[in-house]
Coordinates of C-alpha atoms in Angstrom, one line a residue:
M1 CA -74.9 19.9 70.9
S2 CA -73.5 18.0 67.9
I3 CA -70.3 17.0 69.8
S4 CA -70.8 14.2 72.2
N5 CA -69.9 14.8 75.8
S6 CA -67.0 12.3 75.7
A7 CA -65.5 13.8 72.6
A8 CA -65.9 17.3 73.9
S9 CA -64.3 16.4 77.2
A10 CA -61.4 14.9 75.3
A11 CA -60.9 18.1 73.5
G12 CA -61.0 20.1 76.8
T13 CA -64.1 22.1 75.8
R14 CA -66.3 20.8 78.6
R15 CA -66.2 20.8 82.4
P16 CA -65.8 17.6 84.3
D17 CA -69.6 17.4 84.8
G18 CA -70.2 17.7 81.0
T19 CA -71.4 21.3 81.1
H20 CA -70.0 23.9 78.8
R21 CA -67.0 26.1 79.5
V22 CA -67.8 29.8 79.0
V23 CA -65.4 32.2 77.5
V24 CA -65.2 36.0 76.8
T25 CA -64.6 37.0 73.2
G26 CA -65.6 40.6 73.1
M27 CA -65.9 43.6 75.5
G28 CA -67.1 47.2 75.3
A29 CA -67.3 50.1 77.8
V30 CA -68.6 53.6 78.2
T31 CA -67.3 55.1 81.5
P32 CA -66.2 58.3 83.1
A33 CA -62.8 57.6 81.5
G34 CA -64.5 58.0 78.0
V35 CA -65.8 55.7 75.3
G36 CA -64.1 52.3 74.9
V37 CA -62.3 49.7 76.8
T38 CA -58.9 51.2 76.0
A39 CA -59.9 54.5 77.7
L40 CA -61.1 52.5 80.7
W41 CA -58.0 50.4 81.0
D42 CA -55.6 53.3 80.5
A43 CA -57.2 55.2 83.3
L44 CA -57.1 52.2 85.7
M45 CA -53.5 51.3 84.9
Q46 CA -52.4 55.0 85.3
K47 CA -54.4 55.5 88.5
K48 CA -56.2 58.3 86.9
C49 CA -59.2 59.8 88.7
C50 CA -62.0 60.5 86.3
I51 CA -64.4 62.1 88.8
G52 CA -65.2 65.8 88.5
P53 CA -67.6 68.5 89.4
I54 CA -71.3 67.8 88.6
T55 CA -72.2 69.4 85.3
R56 CA -75.3 67.4 84.3
F57 CA -77.6 69.6 86.4
E58 CA -77.3 72.7 88.5
A59 CA -75.9 71.5 91.8
T60 CA -75.6 74.8 93.7
D61 CA -78.1 73.8 96.3
F62 CA -76.8 70.3 96.7
E63 CA -74.3 69.2 99.4
V64 CA -72.9 66.7 96.9
K65 CA -70.7 68.3 94.3
C66 CA -68.9 65.5 92.5
A67 CA -69.8 62.7 90.1
G68 CA -68.3 60.3 87.6
Q69 CA -69.9 61.5 84.4
V70 CA -69.2 60.2 80.9
P71 CA -67.3 63.1 79.3
D72 CA -68.5 64.7 76.0
F73 CA -70.8 61.8 75.1
D74 CA -72.2 62.1 71.6
A75 CA -74.5 59.3 70.7
V76 CA -74.6 60.0 67.0
A77 CA -70.8 60.2 66.7
N78 CA -70.7 56.8 68.4
G79 CA -73.0 55.0 66.0
L80 CA -76.6 55.8 66.9
T81 CA -79.0 57.5 64.5
K82 CA -80.4 60.9 65.3
K83 CA -83.8 59.3 65.9
E84 CA -82.3 56.8 68.3
A85 CA -80.5 59.5 70.2
R86 CA -83.8 61.4 70.5
R87 CA -85.9 58.4 71.4
F88 CA -83.7 56.3 73.7
D89 CA -83.0 57.2 77.3
L90 CA -79.3 57.8 78.0
F91 CA -78.9 54.4 79.8
V92 CA -79.9 52.7 76.6
Q93 CA -77.6 54.8 74.5
Y94 CA -74.7 53.9 76.7
A95 CA -75.6 50.2 76.5
I96 CA -75.7 50.3 72.7
V97 CA -72.3 52.0 72.3
A98 CA -70.7 49.5 74.7
A99 CA -72.4 46.5 73.0
D100 CA -71.4 47.7 69.5
E101 CA -67.7 47.7 70.7
A102 CA -68.0 44.3 72.3
L103 CA -69.7 42.8 69.2
A104 CA -67.1 44.3 66.9
Q105 CA -64.2 42.9 69.0
S106 CA -65.8 39.4 69.1
G107 CA -66.1 39.2 65.3
L108 CA -69.5 37.6 65.7
V109 CA -71.5 37.9 62.5
M110 CA -75.2 37.4 63.3
E111 CA -76.1 36.5 59.8
Q112 CA -74.0 33.4 60.2
E113 CA -75.5 32.5 63.5
D114 CA -78.7 30.7 64.6
A115 CA -80.4 33.8 66.1
A116 CA -82.4 31.6 68.4
R117 CA -79.2 30.4 70.1
V118 CA -77.9 34.0 70.7
G119 CA -79.4 35.8 73.7
V120 CA -79.2 39.0 75.8
S121 CA -78.8 39.4 79.5
F122 CA -78.4 43.1 80.1
G123 CA -79.7 45.2 83.0
S124 CA -80.0 48.6 84.6
G125 CA -80.3 49.1 88.3
I126 CA -82.6 52.2 88.0
G127 CA -83.4 52.5 84.3
G128 CA -84.6 55.7 82.6
I129 CA -84.7 58.0 85.6
D130 CA -84.1 61.1 83.4
T131 CA -87.2 60.1 81.5
I132 CA -89.2 59.6 84.7
Q133 CA -88.2 62.9 86.1
Q134 CA -89.0 64.8 82.9
G135 CA -92.4 63.0 82.7
V136 CA -93.3 64.0 86.2
L137 CA -92.4 67.6 85.6
T138 CA -94.4 67.6 82.4
L139 CA -97.4 66.2 84.2
A140 CA -97.2 68.8 86.9
E141 CA -96.6 71.8 84.6
K142 CA -98.7 70.9 81.5
G143 CA -101.1 68.2 82.5
P144 CA -101.6 64.5 81.6
R145 CA -102.2 65.0 77.8
K146 CA -98.7 66.4 77.4
V147 CA -96.9 63.3 78.9
S148 CA -95.1 61.4 76.2
P149 CA -96.8 58.3 74.9
L150 CA -93.3 56.7 74.9
L151 CA -92.7 57.5 78.6
V152 CA -93.1 53.9 79.8
P153 CA -91.2 52.0 77.0
T154 CA -88.4 54.6 77.3
M155 CA -88.0 54.5 81.1
I156 CA -88.4 50.8 82.0
S157 CA -85.0 49.1 82.7
N158 CA -85.5 46.1 80.4
M159 CA -85.3 48.4 77.4
A160 CA -81.5 48.2 77.3
A161 CA -81.8 44.4 76.8
G162 CA -84.8 44.8 74.4
N163 CA -83.2 47.4 72.2
L164 CA -80.0 45.5 72.0
A165 CA -81.8 42.3 70.9
I166 CA -83.7 44.3 68.3
R167 CA -80.5 46.0 67.1
Y168 CA -78.6 42.8 66.4
G169 CA -81.4 40.3 65.8
M170 CA -80.6 38.2 68.8
K171 CA -83.7 36.0 69.3
G172 CA -82.7 33.8 72.2
E173 CA -83.7 34.6 75.7
C174 CA -83.8 38.3 76.4
V175 CA -83.7 39.2 80.1
N176 CA -82.9 42.0 82.6
V177 CA -81.8 40.9 86.0
V178 CA -82.2 43.9 88.3
T179 CA -80.4 43.7 91.7
A180 CA -79.5 47.3 92.2
C181 CA -75.7 47.7 92.3
A182 CA -75.2 44.0 91.7
T183 CA -77.2 44.1 88.4
G184 CA -74.3 43.9 86.0
T185 CA -72.7 40.9 87.7
H186 CA -76.0 39.1 88.0
C187 CA -76.7 39.6 84.4
I188 CA -73.3 38.1 83.5
G189 CA -73.9 35.3 85.9
H190 CA -77.3 34.5 84.4
A191 CA -75.7 34.5 80.9
V192 CA -72.9 32.1 82.1
R193 CA -75.5 29.7 83.4
S194 CA -77.6 29.8 80.2
I195 CA -74.5 28.9 78.1
R196 CA -73.1 26.4 80.6
H197 CA -76.3 24.4 80.6
G198 CA -76.9 24.5 76.9
Y199 CA -79.7 27.0 76.6
A200 CA -77.6 29.4 74.4
D201 CA -74.4 29.3 72.4
V202 CA -73.7 33.1 72.8
M203 CA -75.0 35.8 75.2
L204 CA -74.5 39.5 75.2
A205 CA -74.3 40.4 78.9
G206 CA -73.7 43.5 81.0
G207 CA -75.2 46.5 82.6
S208 CA -75.9 50.2 82.0
E209 CA -76.8 53.2 84.2
A210 CA -77.4 56.9 83.6
S211 CA -78.5 58.2 87.0
V212 CA -76.4 61.3 87.6
N213 CA -79.4 63.5 87.7
S214 CA -80.9 65.7 90.4
I215 CA -83.6 63.4 91.8
S216 CA -81.2 60.5 92.1
V217 CA -78.4 62.4 93.6
A218 CA -80.8 64.1 96.1
G219 CA -82.2 60.7 97.1
F220 CA -78.8 59.1 97.6
A221 CA -77.4 62.2 99.4
N222 CA -80.3 62.3 101.9
L223 CA -79.8 58.6 102.6
G224 CA -76.3 59.5 103.7
A225 CA -74.7 57.3 101.0
L226 CA -72.8 59.9 99.0
S227 CA -69.4 61.5 99.6
K228 CA -69.8 65.3 100.2
S229 CA -66.1 66.0 99.4
T230 CA -65.7 69.0 97.1
D231 CA -62.3 67.7 95.9
P232 CA -62.9 65.2 93.0
Q233 CA -59.5 63.6 93.6
R234 CA -60.4 62.6 97.2
A235 CA -64.2 62.2 96.9
S236 CA -64.2 58.4 96.3
R237 CA -61.9 56.6 98.7
P238 CA -62.3 52.8 98.7
F239 CA -61.1 51.0 101.9
D240 CA -59.4 54.2 103.1
K241 CA -59.8 55.2 106.8
D242 CA -61.2 58.5 105.7
R243 CA -63.8 57.1 103.3
A244 CA -67.2 58.8 103.7
G245 CA -69.5 57.6 101.0
F246 CA -69.6 56.7 97.3
V247 CA -69.5 59.0 94.3
A248 CA -72.4 58.6 91.7
G249 CA -71.1 57.3 88.4
E250 CA -72.6 56.3 85.1
G251 CA -71.9 54.3 81.9
A252 CA -72.1 50.8 80.6
G253 CA -70.1 47.6 80.3
A254 CA -70.9 44.8 77.7
L255 CA -69.3 41.4 77.2
I256 CA -69.8 38.7 74.5
L257 CA -69.9 35.3 76.2
E258 CA -69.8 32.0 74.3
S259 CA -69.4 28.3 74.9
L260 CA -65.8 27.3 74.3
E261 CA -67.0 24.9 71.6
H262 CA -68.8 27.7 69.7
A263 CA -65.9 30.1 70.0
Q264 CA -63.4 27.6 68.7
A265 CA -65.7 26.5 65.9
R266 CA -65.8 30.0 64.5
G267 CA -62.1 30.8 65.2
A268 CA -62.8 33.5 67.8
H269 CA -60.0 35.1 69.8
I270 CA -60.6 34.2 73.4
L271 CA -59.9 36.8 76.1
A272 CA -60.5 34.9 79.3
E273 CA -62.8 32.3 80.8
I274 CA -65.6 32.8 83.3
T275 CA -64.9 29.8 85.5
G276 CA -67.5 30.4 88.3
F277 CA -70.4 32.4 89.6
G278 CA -71.8 32.8 93.1
S279 CA -75.1 34.4 94.1
T280 CA -76.4 34.8 97.7
G281 CA -78.7 36.9 99.7
D282 CA -78.1 38.5 103.1
A283 CA -81.8 38.6 104.3
Y284 CA -80.6 41.3 106.7
H285 CA -81.4 44.9 105.8
M286 CA -82.8 47.1 103.0
T287 CA -79.6 49.2 102.5
S288 CA -76.9 47.8 104.8
P289 CA -74.8 44.7 104.2
D290 CA -74.8 42.1 106.9
P291 CA -71.7 43.0 109.0
K292 CA -71.0 39.3 109.7
A293 CA -70.2 39.1 105.9
E294 CA -71.4 35.5 105.7
G295 CA -73.5 36.0 102.5
V296 CA -70.7 37.8 100.6
A297 CA -68.1 35.2 101.7
R298 CA -70.4 32.4 100.6
A299 CA -70.9 33.9 97.1
M300 CA -67.2 34.2 96.7
E301 CA -66.8 30.6 97.9
Q302 CA -69.4 29.4 95.4
A303 CA -67.7 31.1 92.5
L304 CA -64.4 29.5 93.4
E305 CA -65.8 26.1 93.9
E306 CA -67.7 26.1 90.6
G307 CA -64.4 26.7 88.9
G308 CA -62.7 23.9 90.8
F309 CA -60.6 26.3 92.8
T310 CA -59.9 26.9 96.5
P311 CA -59.2 30.2 98.3
A312 CA -55.5 29.3 98.1
D313 CA -55.7 29.8 94.3
L314 CA -57.1 33.3 94.5
G315 CA -54.9 35.8 92.6
H316 CA -56.7 39.0 93.5
L317 CA -60.1 40.5 94.4
N318 CA -61.7 43.2 92.3
A319 CA -63.8 44.4 95.1
H320 CA -67.2 46.1 95.1
G321 CA -65.3 48.7 97.1
T322 CA -67.7 51.6 97.2
G323 CA -65.9 53.8 99.7
T324 CA -68.9 53.6 102.2
P325 CA -68.0 52.8 105.8
A326 CA -70.3 49.7 105.9
N327 CA -69.5 48.2 102.5
D328 CA -65.7 48.2 102.8
K329 CA -65.7 46.9 106.3
T330 CA -68.1 44.1 105.3
E331 CA -66.2 43.2 102.2
S332 CA -62.9 43.1 104.0
A333 CA -64.4 40.8 106.6
A334 CA -65.7 38.6 103.8
L335 CA -62.3 38.2 102.3
L336 CA -60.7 37.3 105.6
R337 CA -63.6 34.9 106.4
L338 CA -63.0 33.2 103.0
C339 CA -59.2 32.9 103.1
G340 CA -58.4 33.1 106.8
Q341 CA -56.9 36.1 108.6
E342 CA -53.3 35.5 107.6
N343 CA -53.8 34.5 104.0
G344 CA -56.6 36.9 103.4
R345 CA -54.3 39.9 104.2
K346 CA -52.0 38.8 101.5
I347 CA -54.5 38.8 98.6
P348 CA -54.2 42.0 96.5
V349 CA -57.5 43.9 96.5
T350 CA -58.4 46.6 94.0
S351 CA -61.5 48.8 93.4
V352 CA -62.2 50.8 90.3
K353 CA -64.6 53.1 92.1
G354 CA -61.9 55.5 93.2
A355 CA -61.3 56.3 89.6
L356 CA -64.8 56.1 88.1
G357 CA -67.3 56.5 90.9
H358 CA -70.0 53.9 91.5
M359 CA -71.7 53.1 88.2
L360 CA -74.5 51.3 90.0
G361 CA -76.1 48.7 87.6
A362 CA -73.2 49.1 85.2
A363 CA -70.5 48.6 87.9
G364 CA -70.3 44.8 87.9
A365 CA -70.0 44.6 84.1
V366 CA -67.2 47.2 84.0
E367 CA -65.4 45.5 86.9
A368 CA -65.7 42.2 85.1
I369 CA -64.0 43.8 82.1
A370 CA -61.2 45.1 84.3
T371 CA -60.8 41.6 85.9
V372 CA -60.6 39.9 82.4
L373 CA -57.8 42.3 81.5
S374 CA -56.1 41.8 84.8
V375 CA -55.9 38.0 84.6
S376 CA -55.1 38.0 80.9
Q377 CA -52.2 40.5 81.4
S378 CA -51.1 39.1 84.8
C379 CA -51.5 42.4 86.7
V380 CA -53.5 44.1 89.4
P381 CA -54.5 47.8 88.8
P382 CA -54.0 50.2 91.7
T383 CA -56.8 51.7 93.7
C384 CA -57.4 55.5 93.3
G385 CA -58.3 57.4 96.4
F386 CA -56.7 54.9 98.8
D387 CA -54.0 56.1 101.1
Q388 CA -54.2 54.1 104.3
P389 CA -56.5 51.5 105.9
D390 CA -58.0 51.5 109.3
D391 CA -58.6 48.6 111.6
Q392 CA -61.9 47.8 109.9
T393 CA -60.4 47.4 106.4
N394 CA -57.1 45.8 107.1
V395 CA -56.7 44.1 103.7
N396 CA -54.0 44.3 101.1
V397 CA -55.3 47.2 98.9
A398 CA -53.1 47.7 95.8
Q399 CA -51.7 51.3 96.0
R400 CA -49.5 50.8 92.9
L401 CA -49.7 48.8 89.7
L402 CA -48.7 45.2 90.3
M403 CA -47.1 43.6 87.3
N404 CA -46.0 40.1 86.6
V405 CA -48.7 38.6 88.8
P406 CA -49.7 35.3 87.1
Q407 CA -53.1 34.2 88.4
K408 CA -55.2 31.0 88.3
V409 CA -58.3 32.9 89.1
A410 CA -59.5 36.3 90.3
L411 CA -62.9 37.3 91.8
S412 CA -65.1 40.2 91.0
N413 CA -67.6 41.2 93.7
S414 CA -70.9 43.1 93.5
L415 CA -73.2 43.9 96.4
G416 CA -76.7 45.6 96.0
F417 CA -79.3 47.2 98.2
G418 CA -81.7 44.6 99.4
G419 CA -78.8 42.2 100.4
H420 CA -78.0 40.9 96.9
N421 CA -74.4 39.4 96.6
A422 CA -72.9 38.3 93.3
C423 CA -69.4 37.1 92.5
L424 CA -67.7 36.1 89.2
A425 CA -64.6 33.8 89.1
I426 CA -62.5 34.8 86.1
S427 CA -59.4 33.0 84.8
P428 CA -56.9 33.2 82.0
Y429 CA -57.9 31.1 79.1
V430 CA -56.0 27.8 78.8
L431 CA -57.2 25.2 76.3
D432 CA -57.3 22.2 78.6
A433 CA -57.2 24.1 82.0
G434 CA -57.8 20.8 83.7
K435 CA -61.5 21.2 83.0
G436 CA -62.2 18.4 80.6
E437 CA -59.2 16.1 80.6

């Protein structure tokens, strides 16, 4: 706040309306590809399927056989104490490991920051479902006195945000935006707005999920949402004509977001800019997206407009792309509604869910990371599991790695049960970028 609006605008660090530009300075990931952003990006670029047979629980009696599980995860080996590994639910452990990586990459030193100006916006769609399930079993088998006194503070979904704030001493706002599968994107969007309007200088944002367990898989399977394919390589098929449901995934994605002024003042390396955010509701159905796709298209339009872009500027879409018949049909319709039939079919579309499965509350954060890397490296990763479209998903799904694709802006979509739509506009970082001069 020490720089006047006019001076900041002259330096290109503010938007035309005087609000702050928001940049990404650190990223971290825990995914079915392994621990770290490098493992994630290598898998996406190589079109590697990281889905496998369910090993987290005995799945003999389940129709669903495949999941995207984090392989060989060792919390202690990745920086947690033995006490933390025992006490924290797995979704919190994933969040901490991803956030540790993001903070390290950013170079942010909390001891040098005003802690009240650094916040956390980090969510989980389901929270500690392993803890809930175990608590219910303990109650039924051993009675109420044997239920852990830490059951509630271990299972509630805000504990990823709370424990991250405690770990790093971040004393600004600490929130958990829960919108099912749109959670990660909404948490990032909330963080962007907090920085843009001056409520924070830095935000740790993202999402985490650890719901590959028996009760969760049984519930999704009986809903008819999950793929029943026994072939992990063909279980998750975004936009493909033979798509038949999503594959349950898990992990976490974390991003360090800062105002451009703050990042420049401390000499941070800037990875990309979050240029826009859109958020809408379908008001249509508890689990199905509105087939008219108006809400999704409107969220995409909002994100572009906030960044000063038009649909003609769109370089690619990192789609929600779950591989369910309804989602992919609706999201395709939304893109064509946004860009027009002819132009919409030219926009490259990618989905990471063919490689990773659907990471639910973590999905939007991991997809935002992929989009940051895509725009900064001028590429579009291919879509695992996609072979051919049908008439309902006739969009330009990337089947191979697209290189040398400079982009002004890309969009990252998330859709959640309840009709929640969220979209981030992400651009390569350019100092003036036409935003303040």
